[in-house]
Tab-separated table of C-alpha atoms in Angstrom:
chain	number	residue	atom	x	y	z
A	275	MET	CA	-10.048	-11.720	11.664
A	276	VAL	CA	-10.417	-13.192	8.018
A	277	PHE	CA	-8.265	-13.435	5.142
A	278	ILE	CA	-9.594	-15.150	1.474
A	279	ARG	CA	-7.867	-17.265	0.071
A	280	ASP	CA	-9.193	-15.736	-3.250
A	281	PRO	CA	-6.623	-15.273	-6.268
A	282	CYS	CA	-7.578	-12.042	-7.485
A	283	GLY	CA	-8.139	-10.577	-4.372
A	284	ILE	CA	-4.460	-11.084	-3.596
A	285	ALA	CA	-3.682	-9.272	-6.040
A	286	CYS	CA	-5.822	-6.534	-5.437
A	287	LEU	CA	-4.406	-6.088	-2.573
A	288	VAL	CA	-0.804	-6.388	-3.718
A	289	MET	CA	-1.039	-3.496	-6.807
A	290	THR	CA	-3.943	-1.357	-3.448
A	291	TYR	CA	-0.282	-0.696	-1.052
A	292	GLY	CA	2.157	-1.000	-3.775
A	293	ALA	CA	0.037	1.862	-5.924
A	294	VAL	CA	0.344	3.819	-2.478
A	295	LEU	CA	3.526	2.711	-1.644
A	296	TYR	CA	4.588	4.492	-3.849
A	297	ALA	CA	2.885	7.572	-4.477
A	298	ASP	CA	4.076	8.371	-0.682
A	299	TYR	CA	7.617	7.665	-2.386
A	300	VAL	CA	7.585	10.053	-5.071
A	301	VAL	CA	5.818	12.974	-3.024
A	302	ILE	CA	8.367	12.419	-0.339
A	303	ARG	CA	11.814	11.858	-2.457
A	304	TRP	CA	10.888	13.815	-6.047
A	305	ILE	CA	7.793	16.556	-4.928
A	306	ILE	CA	8.139	18.095	-1.347
A	307	LEU	CA	11.964	17.940	-0.659
A	308	THR	CA	13.165	18.100	-3.733
A	309	THR	CA	11.062	21.224	-4.563
A	310	MET	CA	10.197	21.902	-1.192
A	311	PRO	CA	14.155	22.868	0.456
A	312	GLY	CA	14.445	24.162	3.841
A	313	SER	CA	10.668	25.232	3.732
A	314	ILE	CA	8.835	25.014	6.385
A	315	TRP	CA	5.751	23.378	4.454
A	316	THR	CA	8.110	20.341	3.761
A	317	SER	CA	7.229	19.128	7.406
A	318	PHE	CA	4.216	20.043	6.663
A	319	HIS	CA	3.044	18.423	3.938
A	320	VAL	CA	5.280	15.063	4.839
A	321	VAL	CA	3.336	15.201	8.482
A	322	LEU	CA	0.198	15.884	5.989
A	323	PHE	CA	0.070	13.391	3.641
A	324	ASN	CA	2.057	10.312	5.309
A	325	THR	CA	-1.429	10.914	7.973
A	326	VAL	CA	-3.512	10.620	5.309
A	327	VAL	CA	-0.867	6.979	4.552
A	328	PHE	CA	-1.337	5.354	7.828
A	329	LEU	CA	-5.022	6.549	7.957
A	330	LEU	CA	-5.872	5.375	4.451
A	331	GLY	CA	-3.803	1.714	5.016
A	332	MET	CA	-5.415	1.316	8.993
A	333	SER	CA	-9.254	1.026	6.982
A	334	HIS	CA	-7.816	-1.179	4.552
A	335	THR	CA	-6.662	-3.401	6.870
A	336	LYS	CA	-10.067	-3.072	8.299
A	337	ALA	CA	-12.305	-3.521	5.210
A	338	VAL	CA	-9.008	-6.342	4.881
A	339	PHE	CA	-9.506	-8.156	7.804
A	340	SER	CA	-12.948	-8.216	9.637
A	341	ASP	CA	-15.903	-9.811	9.907
A	342	PRO	CA	-17.912	-8.720	7.362
A	343	GLY	CA	-20.823	-9.978	8.897
A	344	THR	CA	-20.852	-13.628	8.617
A	345	VAL	CA	-24.110	-15.294	8.843
A	346	PRO	CA	-22.940	-18.230	11.653
A	347	LEU	CA	-23.143	-22.119	10.669
A	348	PRO	CA	-25.272	-24.613	12.693
A	349	ALA	CA	-23.373	-26.496	15.467
A	350	ASN	CA	-25.412	-29.371	13.657
A	351	ARG	CA	-26.799	-30.297	10.442
A	352	LEU	CA	-30.649	-29.044	10.029
A	353	ASP	CA	-33.273	-30.891	8.198
A	354	PHE	CA	-35.672	-29.245	5.902
A	355	SER	CA	-36.951	-32.012	5.093
A	356	ASP	CA	-40.568	-29.951	6.086
A	357	LEU	CA	-39.135	-26.017	5.052
A	358	HIS	CA	-41.636	-23.354	6.053
A	359	THR	CA	-40.890	-19.340	5.977
A	360	THR	CA	-41.459	-17.175	9.192
A	361	ASN	CA	-43.344	-14.023	8.439
A	362	LYS	CA	-42.475	-11.404	10.638
A	363	ASN	CA	-43.601	-7.616	10.611
A	364	ASN	CA	-41.384	-5.723	9.173
A	365	PRO	CA	-40.556	-2.490	11.855
A	366	ALA	CA	-40.413	-0.480	8.774
A	367	GLY	CA	-44.379	-0.860	7.686
A	368	ASN	CA	-42.613	-0.057	4.636
A	369	GLY	CA	-44.257	-3.317	2.578
A	370	HIS	CA	-40.907	-5.345	2.895
A	371	SER	CA	-40.677	-9.107	4.198
A	372	SER	CA	-38.456	-9.592	6.635
A	373	GLU	CA	-38.982	-12.812	6.839
A	374	TRP	CA	-35.522	-15.597	7.477
A	375	SER	CA	-34.111	-17.588	4.352
A	376	VAL	CA	-32.201	-21.136	3.868
A	377	CYS	CA	-29.337	-20.892	1.827
A	378	THR	CA	-29.287	-23.921	0.335
A	379	ARG	CA	-25.201	-24.011	0.665
A	380	CYS	CA	-24.031	-22.704	3.497
A	381	GLU	CA	-28.076	-24.667	4.603
A	382	THR	CA	-28.729	-22.777	7.800
A	383	TYR	CA	-31.582	-19.924	7.931
A	384	ARG	CA	-30.099	-16.672	7.555
A	385	PRO	CA	-31.963	-13.282	8.961
A	386	PRO	CA	-32.794	-10.544	6.538
A	387	ARG	CA	-30.565	-8.751	3.724
A	388	ALA	CA	-28.042	-11.573	3.160
A	389	HIS	CA	-27.268	-12.779	0.781
A	390	HIS	CA	-24.303	-16.464	-0.106
A	391	CYS	CA	-20.872	-15.109	-1.292
A	392	ARG	CA	-19.345	-17.757	-4.389
A	393	ILE	CA	-16.013	-16.208	-3.234
A	394	CYS	CA	-16.134	-16.268	0.451
A	395	LYS	CA	-18.787	-19.119	0.123
A	396	ARG	CA	-20.467	-17.970	3.160
A	397	CYS	CA	-24.212	-15.341	3.661
A	398	ILE	CA	-22.737	-12.151	4.712
A	399	ARG	CA	-25.634	-9.912	6.546
A	400	ARG	CA	-26.405	-7.454	4.534
A	401	MET	CA	-24.243	-8.038	1.492
A	402	ASP	CA	-23.379	-5.294	-0.792
A	403	HIS	CA	-20.593	-6.927	-3.104
A	404	HIS	CA	-17.954	-9.078	-3.201
A	405	CYS	CA	-14.243	-6.190	-3.179
A	406	PRO	CA	-10.944	-7.599	-4.791
A	407	TRP	CA	-9.816	-4.551	-3.505
A	408	ILE	CA	-10.093	-5.617	-0.053
A	409	ASN	CA	-10.602	-8.655	-1.070
A	410	ASN	CA	-13.827	-9.664	1.294
A	411	CYS	CA	-16.715	-8.376	0.944
A	412	VAL	CA	-18.350	-5.430	1.808
A	413	GLY	CA	-21.617	-6.160	4.520
A	414	GLU	CA	-23.418	-5.105	7.696
A	415	ARG	CA	-20.170	-4.889	10.079
A	416	ASN	CA	-17.527	-3.284	7.478
A	417	GLN	CA	-18.968	-1.498	5.423
A	418	LYS	CA	-18.036	2.037	7.415
A	419	TYR	CA	-14.044	0.768	6.835
A	420	PHE	CA	-14.589	-0.198	3.178
A	421	LEU	CA	-15.988	3.958	2.212
A	422	GLN	CA	-13.235	4.995	4.222
A	423	PHE	CA	-10.609	3.735	2.657
A	424	LEU	CA	-12.642	4.958	-0.400
A	425	ILE	CA	-12.782	8.209	1.156
A	426	TYR	CA	-8.671	8.359	2.271
A	427	VAL	CA	-7.763	7.008	-1.577
A	428	ALA	CA	-9.447	9.952	-2.995
A	429	VAL	CA	-7.928	12.558	-1.257
A	430	LEU	CA	-4.374	10.803	-1.244
A	431	SER	CA	-4.972	11.409	-4.793
A	432	LEU	CA	-6.144	14.743	-4.655
A	433	TYR	CA	-3.424	15.855	-2.674
A	434	SER	CA	-1.080	14.164	-4.725
A	435	LEU	CA	-2.311	15.761	-8.275
A	436	GLY	CA	-2.327	19.573	-6.320
A	437	LEU	CA	1.094	18.708	-5.027
A	438	ILE	CA	2.919	17.722	-8.820
A	439	ILE	CA	0.685	20.768	-10.347
A	440	ALA	CA	1.779	23.277	-7.476
A	441	SER	CA	5.698	22.431	-8.244
A	442	TRP	CA	5.273	23.089	-12.122
A	443	VAL	CA	2.989	26.777	-11.621
A	444	SER	CA	5.760	27.442	-9.426
A	445	PRO	CA	9.379	25.051	-9.438
A	446	CYS	CA	12.195	26.113	-7.041
A	447	GLU	CA	14.619	28.910	-8.220
A	448	GLU	CA	16.957	26.898	-6.309
A	449	CYS	CA	16.908	24.167	-6.332
A	450	ASN	CA	19.430	22.084	-7.673
A	451	GLN	CA	19.257	22.068	-11.302
A	452	ASN	CA	20.343	18.622	-12.509
A	453	VAL	CA	19.462	17.532	-16.012
A	454	ILE	CA	18.898	13.926	-14.930
A	455	GLU	CA	16.794	14.364	-11.625
A	456	SER	CA	15.000	16.698	-13.498
A	457	GLN	CA	13.900	14.932	-15.673
A	458	LEU	CA	13.368	11.571	-12.976
A	459	ARG	CA	11.107	14.641	-11.207
A	460	MET	CA	9.549	15.308	-14.361
A	461	ILE	CA	8.665	11.124	-15.532
A	462	HIS	CA	8.046	10.236	-11.568
A	463	SER	CA	5.614	13.229	-12.147
A	464	VAL	CA	3.683	12.621	-14.835
A	465	ILE	CA	3.461	8.212	-13.813
A	466	LEU	CA	1.995	10.149	-10.558
A	467	MET	CA	-0.426	12.191	-12.233
A	468	LEU	CA	-1.602	9.580	-14.398
A	469	VAL	CA	-2.664	7.124	-11.318
A	470	SER	CA	-4.486	9.574	-8.791
A	471	ALA	CA	-6.772	10.366	-11.896
A	472	LEU	CA	-7.741	7.417	-12.454
A	473	PHE	CA	-7.233	5.805	-9.334
A	474	GLY	CA	-9.166	9.565	-7.965
A	475	LEU	CA	-12.285	8.759	-10.697
A	476	PHE	CA	-12.533	5.054	-9.704
A	477	VAL	CA	-13.479	5.047	-6.126
A	478	THR	CA	-14.601	8.710	-6.515
A	479	ALA	CA	-17.698	5.869	-8.224
A	480	ILE	CA	-17.654	3.255	-6.187
A	481	MET	CA	-17.623	6.547	-3.022
A	482	VAL	CA	-20.827	7.676	-4.362
A	483	ASP	CA	-22.230	4.585	-5.498
A	484	GLN	CA	-22.122	3.427	-1.642
A	485	LEU	CA	-23.033	6.362	-0.263
A	486	HIS	CA	-26.133	6.616	-2.147
A	487	ALA	CA	-26.413	2.797	-1.583
A	488	ILE	CA	-25.907	4.044	2.412
A	489	LEU	CA	-29.138	6.947	2.091
A	490	TYR	CA	-31.714	5.261	0.315
A	491	ASP	CA	-30.668	2.141	1.823
A	492	GLU	CA	-30.817	-0.559	-0.769
A	493	THR	CA	-27.056	-2.730	-1.132
A	494	ALA	CA	-25.778	-3.727	-4.749
A	495	VAL	CA	-28.182	-7.321	-4.080
A	496	GLU	CA	-30.706	-5.123	-3.699
A	497	ALA	CA	-30.613	-2.830	-6.242
A	498	ILE	CA	-30.104	-5.395	-8.914
A	499	GLN	CA	-33.333	-7.593	-7.198
A	500	GLN	CA	-35.346	-4.664	-7.666
A	501	LYS	CA	-36.600	-4.690	-4.201
A	502	GLY	CA	-36.171	-1.116	-3.391
A	503	THR	CA	-35.819	1.107	-0.579
A	504	TYR	CA	-35.888	-1.463	2.807
A	505	ARG	CA	-37.127	1.759	5.410
A	506	PRO	CA	-37.662	4.088	3.474
A	507	ASN	CA	-39.282	6.616	6.737
A	508	ARG	CA	-35.757	6.312	8.275
A	509	ARG	CA	-33.908	9.462	8.397
A	510	LYS	CA	-30.747	10.126	6.337
A	511	TYR	CA	-29.075	10.376	9.281
A	512	GLN	CA	-29.928	7.531	10.897
A	513	LEU	CA	-29.597	5.790	8.090
A	514	LEU	CA	-25.634	6.859	8.077
A	515	ALA	CA	-24.878	6.709	11.822
A	516	ASP	CA	-26.280	2.742	11.871
A	517	VAL	CA	-23.699	2.436	9.230
A	518	PHE	CA	-20.416	4.431	10.716
A	519	GLY	CA	-21.429	3.782	14.443
A	520	ARG	CA	-23.489	6.164	17.631
A	521	GLY	CA	-21.202	8.756	18.069
A	522	HIS	CA	-20.506	11.818	17.068
A	523	PRO	CA	-19.920	12.674	12.953
A	524	ALA	CA	-16.350	14.167	13.110
A	525	LEU	CA	-15.329	10.523	14.637
A	526	TRP	CA	-17.029	8.963	11.357
A	527	LEU	CA	-13.898	9.232	9.462
A	528	LEU	CA	-11.379	7.613	11.831
A	529	PRO	CA	-10.704	4.337	11.209
A	530	CYS	CA	-9.972	3.177	14.733
A	531	THR	CA	-13.480	4.392	16.293
A	532	SER	CA	-15.510	1.167	17.858
A	533	LEU	CA	-18.428	0.316	15.572
A	534	ASN	CA	-21.335	0.361	17.351
A	535	HIS	CA	-23.017	-2.439	14.125
A	536	ALA	CA	-26.638	-1.727	13.119
A	537	SER	CA	-27.589	-5.061	14.107
A	538	ARG	CA	-28.206	-3.158	17.937
A	539	TYR	CA	-30.756	-1.247	16.792
A	540	HIS	CA	-32.732	-2.693	13.559
A	541	ASP	CA	-31.834	-6.110	12.337
A	542	THR	CA	-33.266	-8.852	13.519
A	543	PRO	CA	-30.228	-11.088	16.169
A	544	LEU	CA	-28.935	-13.931	14.969
A	545	LEU	CA	-30.150	-16.265	17.471
A	546	SER	CA	-34.184	-14.712	17.646
A	547	HIS	CA	-34.803	-18.064	15.245
A	548	ASP	CA	-36.865	-20.870	16.330
A	549	VAL	CA	-34.847	-23.790	14.434
């Protein structure tokens, strides 16, 4: 379990949970219970909406507190006076250099595709980027939870928009027509509609970018460095399974499912480098 003491990241965490709790409050209090009293759809939407909220919270919490793939520091200070690089054959056969490198900040050897994060102040295996919305790096061990979080935010935003629009298109004729309550419901609905639209578009863009990075096996850091696809001959399904685990694809969106890390299959183990 890790937690980064970054003011920007902590502020983003507060904003994230505040937005989710506000959406849950508005949808339950001002949309479902107010416009669907006594309907069989009331219980259905309450349970389904809160199920999405629960899965969103669980995936986000795991993305926040999971180790993204931190490269361990050596027990003893290493001597780099006779620094040399060990070349290894790349199993993918794509011309990529799979050699270990040295991080002068951590003063340790790091495996292929590992990069140093200036905020976490550590090297992260298969680091994609540091995301303030989870106050953590997106790396080898938590990219699954980060992508699940994005998917559930998109689903929750779309669900909220659908309920709001449905309450406007088909208003409840038998509901209480109290003027003050009607105005409050309208204000909360408009605010939630704007928040849902903005967050929905934002996370959808990030989600598409993450899926592109996975399917083309090129992290954001590698894209900036213009290194190209790391394993061009690997099947798309296998690339997705490296992130989501080797279980059935139907379980890929469950944050409680254990993750079979990619390192078990293709990355160089941390302890295999002779220093």
